[in-house]
PDB file of C-alpha atoms and ligand atoms in Angstrom:
ATOM      1  CA  UNK A   1     -23.610  -3.519  12.909  1.00 92.00           C
ATOM      2  CA  UNK A   2     -21.120  -3.180   9.995  1.00 97.00           C
ATOM      3  CA  UNK A   3     -17.804  -2.186  10.926  1.00 98.00           C
ATOM      4  CA  UNK A   4     -15.167  -1.153   8.369  1.00 98.00           C
ATOM      5  CA  UNK A   5     -11.388  -0.832   8.610  1.00 98.00           C
ATOM      6  CA  UNK A   6      -8.963   1.095   6.283  1.00 98.00           C
ATOM      7  CA  UNK A   7      -5.474   0.287   7.020  1.00 95.00           C
ATOM      8  CA  UNK A   8      -2.374   2.397   5.634  1.00 95.00           C
ATOM      9  CA  UNK A   9       0.834   4.116   6.753  1.00 94.00           C
ATOM     10  CA  UNK A  10      -0.989   7.428   6.689  1.00 96.00           C
ATOM     11  CA  UNK A  11       2.458   9.131   6.322  1.00 95.00           C
ATOM     12  CA  UNK A  12       0.819  11.430   6.175  1.00 97.00           C
ATOM     13  CA  UNK A  13      -2.988  11.155   5.910  1.00 98.00           C
ATOM     14  CA  UNK A  14      -4.256  13.288   3.144  1.00 98.00           C
ATOM     15  CA  UNK A  15      -7.754  14.242   1.404  1.00 97.00           C
ATOM     16  CA  UNK A  16      -7.797  11.444  -0.642  1.00 97.00           C
ATOM     17  CA  UNK A  17      -7.916   8.933   2.342  1.00 98.00           C
ATOM     18  CA  UNK A  18     -10.552  11.190   4.182  1.00 98.00           C
ATOM     19  CA  UNK A  19     -12.865  11.590   1.165  1.00 97.00           C
ATOM     20  CA  UNK A  20     -12.704   8.000   0.240  1.00 97.00           C
ATOM     21  CA  UNK A  21     -13.704   7.124   3.859  1.00 98.00           C
ATOM     22  CA  UNK A  22     -16.477   9.648   3.899  1.00 97.00           C
ATOM     23  CA  UNK A  23     -17.792   8.549   0.512  1.00 97.00           C
ATOM     24  CA  UNK A  24     -17.816   4.907   1.585  1.00 97.00           C
ATOM     25  CA  UNK A  25     -19.746   5.827   4.701  1.00 95.00           C
ATOM     26  CA  UNK A  26     -22.295   7.719   2.858  1.00 95.00           C
ATOM     27  CA  UNK A  27     -22.884   5.128   0.126  1.00 97.00           C
ATOM     28  CA  UNK A  28     -22.618   1.812   2.274  1.00 97.00           C
ATOM     29  CA  UNK A  29     -23.710   3.127   5.707  1.00 96.00           C
ATOM     30  CA  UNK A  30     -21.139   1.374   7.826  1.00 97.00           C
ATOM     31  CA  UNK A  31     -21.935   1.802  11.701  1.00 95.00           C
ATOM     32  CA  UNK A  32     -18.284   2.875  11.807  1.00 97.00           C
ATOM     33  CA  UNK A  33     -15.163   3.164   9.636  1.00 98.00           C
ATOM     34  CA  UNK A  34     -11.882   3.025  11.515  1.00 98.00           C
ATOM     35  CA  UNK A  35      -8.508   4.158  10.204  1.00 98.00           C
ATOM     36  CA  UNK A  36      -5.825   1.880  11.226  1.00 97.00           C
ATOM     37  CA  UNK A  37      -2.230   3.239  10.824  1.00 96.00           C
ATOM     38  CA  UNK A  38       0.173   0.477  10.682  1.00 93.00           C
ATOM     39  CA  UNK A  39       3.682  -0.055  12.072  1.00 89.00           C
ATOM     40  CA  UNK A  40       6.406   1.165   9.790  1.00 79.00           C
ATOM     41  CA  UNK A  41       9.991  -0.069   9.764  1.00 68.00           C
ATOM     42  CA  UNK A  42      12.341   2.027  11.655  1.00 60.00           C
ATOM     43  CA  UNK A  43      14.533   2.783   8.540  1.00 56.00           C
ATOM     44  CA  UNK A  44      12.960   3.652   5.394  1.00 58.00           C
ATOM     45  CA  UNK A  45      14.445   5.427   2.128  1.00 58.00           C
ATOM     46  CA  UNK A  46      12.139   8.421   2.492  1.00 60.00           C
ATOM     47  CA  UNK A  47      11.772  10.882   5.296  1.00 61.00           C
ATOM     48  CA  UNK A  48       9.064   9.507   7.500  1.00 72.00           C
ATOM     49  CA  UNK A  49       7.158  10.273  10.601  1.00 79.00           C
ATOM     50  CA  UNK A  50       7.095   8.636  13.950  1.00 90.00           C
ATOM     51  CA  UNK A  51       4.110   6.554  14.580  1.00 92.00           C
ATOM     52  CA  UNK A  52       2.940   9.185  17.257  1.00 93.00           C
ATOM     53  CA  UNK A  53       2.962  11.968  14.608  1.00 96.00           C
ATOM     54  CA  UNK A  54       1.235   9.708  12.074  1.00 96.00           C
ATOM     55  CA  UNK A  55      -1.404   8.865  14.728  1.00 97.00           C
ATOM     56  CA  UNK A  56      -1.933  12.409  15.835  1.00 97.00           C
ATOM     57  CA  UNK A  57      -2.359  13.568  12.200  1.00 98.00           C
ATOM     58  CA  UNK A  58      -5.055  10.837  11.508  1.00 98.00           C
ATOM     59  CA  UNK A  59      -6.942  11.943  14.773  1.00 98.00           C
ATOM     60  CA  UNK A  60      -6.843  15.672  13.472  1.00 98.00           C
ATOM     61  CA  UNK A  61      -7.851  14.692  10.134  1.00 98.00           C
ATOM     62  CA  UNK A  62     -11.038  12.897  11.223  1.00 98.00           C
ATOM     63  CA  UNK A  63     -12.001  15.236  14.075  1.00 97.00           C
ATOM     64  CA  UNK A  64     -15.583  15.930  14.111  1.00 96.00           C
ATOM     65  CA  UNK A  65     -16.415  13.687  11.089  1.00 97.00           C
ATOM     66  CA  UNK A  66     -19.271  11.507  11.738  1.00 94.00           C
ATOM     67  CA  UNK A  67     -18.806   7.750  11.652  1.00 96.00           C
ATOM     68  CA  UNK A  68     -15.008   7.839  11.329  1.00 98.00           C
ATOM     69  CA  UNK A  69     -12.662   6.662  14.067  1.00 98.00           C
ATOM     70  CA  UNK A  70      -9.103   5.536  14.458  1.00 98.00           C
ATOM     71  CA  UNK A  71      -7.931   2.273  15.903  1.00 98.00           C
ATOM     72  CA  UNK A  72      -4.332   2.565  17.032  1.00 97.00           C
ATOM     73  CA  UNK A  73      -3.808  -1.196  17.935  1.00 96.00           C
ATOM     74  CA  UNK A  74      -1.064  -1.833  15.391  1.00 95.00           C
ATOM     75  CA  UNK A  75       0.968   0.981  16.753  1.00 93.00           C
ATOM     76  CA  UNK A  76       0.568  -0.298  20.202  1.00 91.00           C
ATOM     77  CA  UNK A  77       2.372  -3.605  19.297  1.00 88.00           C
ATOM     78  CA  UNK A  78       6.057  -3.490  19.367  1.00 81.00           C
ATOM     79  CA  UNK A  79       6.896  -5.139  15.889  1.00 82.00           C
ATOM     80  CA  UNK A  80       4.974  -4.852  12.698  1.00 83.00           C
ATOM     81  CA  UNK A  81       1.704  -6.652  12.434  1.00 84.00           C
ATOM     82  CA  UNK A  82       0.044  -8.341   9.620  1.00 93.00           C
ATOM     83  CA  UNK A  83      -3.402  -7.293   8.472  1.00 96.00           C
ATOM     84  CA  UNK A  84      -4.643 -10.820   8.758  1.00 97.00           C
ATOM     85  CA  UNK A  85      -3.732 -10.844  12.638  1.00 96.00           C
ATOM     86  CA  UNK A  86      -5.393  -7.478  13.073  1.00 97.00           C
ATOM     87  CA  UNK A  87      -8.567  -8.908  11.631  1.00 98.00           C
ATOM     88  CA  UNK A  88      -8.369 -11.893  13.462  1.00 98.00           C
ATOM     89  CA  UNK A  89      -8.090 -10.136  16.666  1.00 97.00           C
ATOM     90  CA  UNK A  90     -10.834  -7.783  15.741  1.00 98.00           C
ATOM     91  CA  UNK A  91     -13.219 -10.756  14.729  1.00 98.00           C
ATOM     92  CA  UNK A  92     -12.598 -12.245  18.171  1.00 98.00           C
ATOM     93  CA  UNK A  93     -13.667  -8.992  19.872  1.00 98.00           C
ATOM     94  CA  UNK A  94     -16.727  -8.772  17.617  1.00 97.00           C
ATOM     95  CA  UNK A  95     -17.984 -12.379  17.937  1.00 98.00           C
ATOM     96  CA  UNK A  96     -19.269 -14.229  14.762  1.00 97.00           C
ATOM     97  CA  UNK A  97     -22.180 -12.195  13.679  1.00 97.00           C
ATOM     98  CA  UNK A  98     -21.174  -8.591  12.857  1.00 98.00           C
ATOM     99  CA  UNK A  99     -20.164  -7.588   9.427  1.00 98.00           C
ATOM    100  CA  UNK A 100     -16.521  -6.550   9.256  1.00 98.00           C
ATOM    101  CA  UNK A 101     -15.085  -5.269   5.973  1.00 98.00           C
ATOM    102  CA  UNK A 102     -11.432  -4.456   5.258  1.00 98.00           C
ATOM    103  CA  UNK A 103     -10.992  -1.630   2.521  1.00 98.00           C
ATOM    104  CA  UNK A 104      -7.963  -1.254   0.293  1.00 97.00           C
ATOM    105  CA  UNK A 105      -7.099   0.771  -2.687  1.00 95.00           C
ATOM    106  CA  UNK A 106      -6.667  -0.504  -6.035  1.00 95.00           C
ATOM    107  CA  UNK A 107      -2.996  -0.246  -5.934  1.00 94.00           C
ATOM    108  CA  UNK A 108      -2.650  -2.372  -2.684  1.00 94.00           C
ATOM    109  CA  UNK A 109      -5.007  -4.948  -4.261  1.00 97.00           C
ATOM    110  CA  UNK A 110      -2.509  -5.392  -7.360  1.00 97.00           C
ATOM    111  CA  UNK A 111       0.168  -6.862  -4.952  1.00 96.00           C
ATOM    112  CA  UNK A 112      -2.317  -8.720  -2.476  1.00 97.00           C
ATOM    113  CA  UNK A 113      -0.498 -12.045  -3.505  1.00 97.00           C
ATOM    114  CA  UNK A 114       2.343 -10.968  -1.383  1.00 97.00           C
ATOM    115  CA  UNK A 115       0.655 -10.251   1.803  1.00 96.00           C
ATOM    116  CA  UNK A 116       0.989 -12.786   4.668  1.00 95.00           C
ATOM    117  CA  UNK A 117      -1.737 -15.373   4.539  1.00 97.00           C
ATOM    118  CA  UNK A 118      -3.799 -13.096   2.384  1.00 98.00           C
ATOM    119  CA  UNK A 119      -6.599 -15.847   1.718  1.00 98.00           C
ATOM    120  CA  UNK A 120      -7.179 -15.870   5.465  1.00 98.00           C
ATOM    121  CA  UNK A 121      -8.246 -12.166   5.351  1.00 98.00           C
ATOM    122  CA  UNK A 122     -11.618 -13.471   4.079  1.00 98.00           C
ATOM    123  CA  UNK A 123     -11.937 -15.827   6.889  1.00 98.00           C
ATOM    124  CA  UNK A 124     -12.299 -12.896   9.252  1.00 98.00           C
ATOM    125  CA  UNK A 125     -13.529 -10.132   7.107  1.00 98.00           C
ATOM    126  CA  UNK A 126     -14.756  -8.926   3.685  1.00 98.00           C
ATOM    127  CA  UNK A 127     -12.560  -7.233   1.263  1.00 98.00           C
ATOM    128  CA  UNK A 128     -13.680  -4.115  -0.485  1.00 98.00           C
ATOM    129  CA  UNK A 129     -11.300  -2.674  -3.076  1.00 98.00           C
ATOM    130  CA  UNK A 130     -11.733   0.978  -4.054  1.00 97.00           C
ATOM    131  CA  UNK A 131     -10.486   2.110  -7.505  1.00 91.00           C
ATOM    132  CA  UNK A 132      -7.652   4.439  -7.232  1.00 88.00           C
ATOM    133  CA  UNK A 133      -7.308   7.112  -9.919  1.00 83.00           C
ATOM    134  CA  UNK A 134      -4.763   6.657 -12.361  1.00 87.00           C
ATOM    135  CA  UNK A 135      -3.820   2.989 -11.298  1.00 89.00           C
ATOM    136  CA  UNK A 136      -4.651   0.341 -13.540  1.00 92.00           C
ATOM    137  CA  UNK A 137      -6.265  -2.705 -12.043  1.00 92.00           C
ATOM    138  CA  UNK A 138      -3.878  -5.635 -12.571  1.00 95.00           C
ATOM    139  CA  UNK A 139      -4.325  -8.290  -9.818  1.00 96.00           C
ATOM    140  CA  UNK A 140      -2.422 -11.487  -9.966  1.00 98.00           C
ATOM    141  CA  UNK A 141      -4.270 -14.417 -11.599  1.00 98.00           C
ATOM    142  CA  UNK A 142      -4.220 -16.409  -8.374  1.00 98.00           C
ATOM    143  CA  UNK A 143      -5.890 -13.517  -6.516  1.00 98.00           C
ATOM    144  CA  UNK A 144      -8.413 -13.193  -9.184  1.00 98.00           C
ATOM    145  CA  UNK A 145      -9.169 -16.903  -9.101  1.00 98.00           C
ATOM    146  CA  UNK A 146      -9.781 -16.405  -5.427  1.00 98.00           C
ATOM    147  CA  UNK A 147     -11.754 -13.371  -5.263  1.00 98.00           C
ATOM    148  CA  UNK A 148     -14.000 -13.632  -8.405  1.00 98.00           C
ATOM    149  CA  UNK A 149     -16.127 -16.439  -6.989  1.00 98.00           C
ATOM    150  CA  UNK A 150     -16.780 -14.347  -3.852  1.00 98.00           C
ATOM    151  CA  UNK A 151     -17.601 -11.443  -5.796  1.00 98.00           C
ATOM    152  CA  UNK A 152     -20.793  -9.415  -4.871  1.00 98.00           C
ATOM    153  CA  UNK A 153     -22.368  -5.981  -4.946  1.00 97.00           C
ATOM    154  CA  UNK A 154     -20.613  -3.584  -2.444  1.00 97.00           C
ATOM    155  CA  UNK A 155     -23.858  -2.999  -0.568  1.00 97.00           C
ATOM    156  CA  UNK A 156     -24.210  -6.726  -0.022  1.00 97.00           C
ATOM    157  CA  UNK A 157     -21.066  -7.246   2.011  1.00 97.00           C
ATOM    158  CA  UNK A 158     -22.050  -4.991   4.602  1.00 96.00           C
ATOM    159  CA  UNK A 159     -24.953  -7.559   5.502  1.00 96.00           C
ATOM    160  CA  UNK A 160     -22.235 -10.350   5.598  1.00 98.00           C
ATOM    161  CA  UNK A 161     -19.940 -11.018   8.418  1.00 98.00           C
ATOM    162  CA  UNK A 162     -17.032 -12.081   6.148  1.00 98.00           C
ATOM    163  CA  UNK A 163     -15.881 -13.849   3.088  1.00 98.00           C
ATOM    164  CA  UNK A 164     -17.327 -11.420   0.558  1.00 98.00           C
ATOM    165  CA  UNK A 165     -15.458  -9.496  -2.094  1.00 98.00           C
ATOM    166  CA  UNK A 166     -16.512  -6.248  -3.864  1.00 98.00           C
ATOM    167  CA  UNK A 167     -15.113  -3.537  -5.968  1.00 97.00           C
ATOM    168  CA  UNK A 168     -16.389   0.091  -5.758  1.00 97.00           C
ATOM    169  CA  UNK A 169     -15.564   3.056  -7.983  1.00 96.00           C
ATOM    170  CA  UNK A 170     -15.543   6.380  -5.828  1.00 96.00           C
ATOM    171  CA  UNK A 171     -15.043   9.783  -6.986  1.00 95.00           C
ATOM    172  CA  UNK A 172     -11.291   9.881  -8.128  1.00 94.00           C
ATOM    173  CA  UNK A 173      -9.014  11.559  -5.740  1.00 93.00           C
ATOM    174  CA  UNK A 174      -5.452  12.326  -7.115  1.00 93.00           C
ATOM    175  CA  UNK A 175      -3.606  12.483  -3.693  1.00 95.00           C
ATOM    176  CA  UNK A 176      -0.730  10.177  -2.677  1.00 95.00           C
ATOM    177  CA  UNK A 177       1.150  10.347   0.489  1.00 96.00           C
ATOM    178  CA  UNK A 178       4.581   9.738  -1.486  1.00 95.00           C
ATOM    179  CA  UNK A 179       3.746  12.756  -3.663  1.00 96.00           C
ATOM    180  CA  UNK A 180       2.747  14.807  -0.413  1.00 97.00           C
ATOM    181  CA  UNK A 181       6.182  14.062   0.826  1.00 95.00           C
ATOM    182  CA  UNK A 182       7.828  14.901  -2.101  1.00 96.00           C
ATOM    183  CA  UNK A 183       6.162  18.298  -2.410  1.00 96.00           C
ATOM    184  CA  UNK A 184       6.852  19.166   1.160  1.00 95.00           C
ATOM    185  CA  UNK A 185      10.406  18.497   0.753  1.00 94.00           C
ATOM    186  CA  UNK A 186      10.604  20.367  -2.451  1.00 95.00           C
ATOM    187  CA  UNK A 187       8.519  23.298  -0.875  1.00 94.00           C
ATOM    188  CA  UNK A 188       6.009  23.177  -3.657  1.00 95.00           C
ATOM    189  CA  UNK A 189       2.600  23.956  -3.407  1.00 93.00           C
ATOM    190  CA  UNK A 190       0.156  21.353  -1.955  1.00 92.00           C
ATOM    191  CA  UNK A 191      -3.141  22.328  -3.694  1.00 85.00           C
ATOM    192  CA  UNK A 192      -5.414  21.649  -0.727  1.00 93.00           C
ATOM    193  CA  UNK A 193      -4.112  18.125  -0.517  1.00 97.00           C
ATOM    194  CA  UNK A 194      -3.897  17.916   3.167  1.00 98.00           C
ATOM    195  CA  UNK A 195      -6.808  18.779   5.809  1.00 97.00           C
ATOM    196  CA  UNK A 196      -5.743  22.209   7.219  1.00 96.00           C
ATOM    197  CA  UNK A 197      -5.283  20.756  10.632  1.00 97.00           C
ATOM    198  CA  UNK A 198      -2.772  18.202   9.335  1.00 98.00           C
ATOM    199  CA  UNK A 199      -0.827  20.857   7.250  1.00 97.00           C
ATOM    200  CA  UNK A 200      -0.566  23.071  10.553  1.00 96.00           C
ATOM    201  CA  UNK A 201       0.642  20.164  12.538  1.00 97.00           C
ATOM    202  CA  UNK A 202       3.324  19.324   9.698  1.00 96.00           C
ATOM    203  CA  UNK A 203       4.676  22.848   9.886  1.00 95.00           C
ATOM    204  CA  UNK A 204       4.506  23.006  13.498  1.00 97.00           C
ATOM    205  CA  UNK A 205       6.504  19.966  14.126  1.00 96.00           C
ATOM    206  CA  UNK A 206       8.735  20.405  10.980  1.00 95.00           C
ATOM    207  CA  UNK A 207       7.890  17.063   9.502  1.00 95.00           C
ATOM    208  CA  UNK A 208       9.147  15.729   5.958  1.00 93.00           C
ATOM    209  CA  UNK A 209      11.752  18.396   5.429  1.00 89.00           C
TER     210      UNK A 209
HETATM  211  P1  LIG B 301       1.848   6.139  -0.953  1.00 84.80           P
HETATM  212  O1  LIG B 301       1.400   7.108  -1.899  1.00 84.80           O
HETATM  213  O2  LIG B 301       3.021   6.420  -0.292  1.00 84.80           O
HETATM  214  O3  LIG B 301       1.840   4.628  -1.279  1.00 84.80           O
HETATM  215  P2  LIG B 301      -0.794   6.305   0.073  1.00 84.80           P
HETATM  216  O4  LIG B 301      -1.322   7.569  -0.250  1.00 84.80           O
HETATM  217  O5  LIG B 301      -1.373   5.208  -0.622  1.00 84.80           O
HETATM  218  O6  LIG B 301       0.817   6.213   0.080  1.00 84.80           O
HETATM  219  P3  LIG B 301      -1.552   4.725   2.310  1.00 84.80           P
HETATM  220  O7  LIG B 301      -1.732   5.295   3.905  1.00 84.80           O
HETATM  221  O8  LIG B 301      -0.614   3.633   1.873  1.00 84.80           O
HETATM  222  O9  LIG B 301      -1.346   6.230   1.553  1.00 84.80           O
HETATM  223  O10 LIG B 301      -2.908   4.497   1.894  1.00 84.80           O
HETATM  224  C1  LIG B 301      -3.942   3.706   2.730  1.00 84.80           C
HETATM  225  C2  LIG B 301      -4.955   3.017   1.746  1.00 84.80           C
HETATM  226  O11 LIG B 301      -5.774   4.196   1.175  1.00 84.80           O
HETATM  227  C3  LIG B 301      -4.282   2.198   0.618  1.00 84.80           C
HETATM  228  O12 LIG B 301      -5.089   1.057   0.619  1.00 84.80           O
HETATM  229  C4  LIG B 301      -4.315   3.010  -0.708  1.00 84.80           C
HETATM  230  O13 LIG B 301      -4.430   2.231  -1.791  1.00 84.80           O
HETATM  231  C5  LIG B 301      -5.483   3.927  -0.398  1.00 84.80           C
HETATM  232  N1  LIG B 301      -5.656   5.120  -0.969  1.00 84.80           N
HETATM  233  C6  LIG B 301      -4.702   6.135  -0.617  1.00 84.80           C
HETATM  234  N2  LIG B 301      -4.870   7.299  -1.433  1.00 84.80           N
HETATM  235  C7  LIG B 301      -6.040   6.862  -2.256  1.00 84.80           C
HETATM  236  C8  LIG B 301      -6.666   7.836  -3.140  1.00 84.80           C
HETATM  237  N3  LIG B 301      -6.252   9.095  -3.672  1.00 84.80           N
HETATM  238  N4  LIG B 301      -7.715   7.292  -3.687  1.00 84.80           N
HETATM  239  C9  LIG B 301      -8.078   5.830  -3.416  1.00 84.80           C
HETATM  240  N5  LIG B 301      -7.440   5.130  -2.361  1.00 84.80           N
HETATM  241  C10 LIG B 301      -6.476   5.793  -1.908  1.00 84.80           C
END
């Protein structure tokens, strides 16, 4: 049993998210890879969507795709939740043995040192960083000092309950949610950047205008 978690705002979910999740599944063979939409602060500068809309779009995007799921636990809590708390909760549910891997993009990894109790992520899970197209890898020195000694092959972490670190280069995908929102607001072409069901949902509910 090897479970993987991909956390994100998914505001909205786009083809980059789905394609990366599918490629990870194909290459590493997780028993399941769950997308975990996070709570967002009520007021942000950009036009954003309610938790219910973000969750509905994630469900639509992965519908019928083998091995992918959605875990809405962070949205069911009142306030924001830290990834480390989510992983601790999952670990308590899974027990000690199953492999649990938290997946993040290279942009997120570049600021890992600012995450709450980031070292403790490794107590409950492995961490897998997927390179992100167009984003240079420049993790903080303190993060490198912590992760490099734990580094192993991506395949290896699927056999380890927690504590492992790996990087993986996937097929590059240019999508970003920020750029999706900008294009929608500017009424520019989305070039197939969203799964069709997600685009239909956005139009139907008049999101990101
Ligand atoms: P934004 O562009 O607004 O920052 P986003 O596209 O990164 O949003 P998130 O929901 O924050 O969307 O992404 C969830 C996770 O997926 C993050 O760890 C992010 O780094 C990763 N990710 C998103 N898009 C890509 C992509 N095109 N290639 C690789 N990783 C990605």
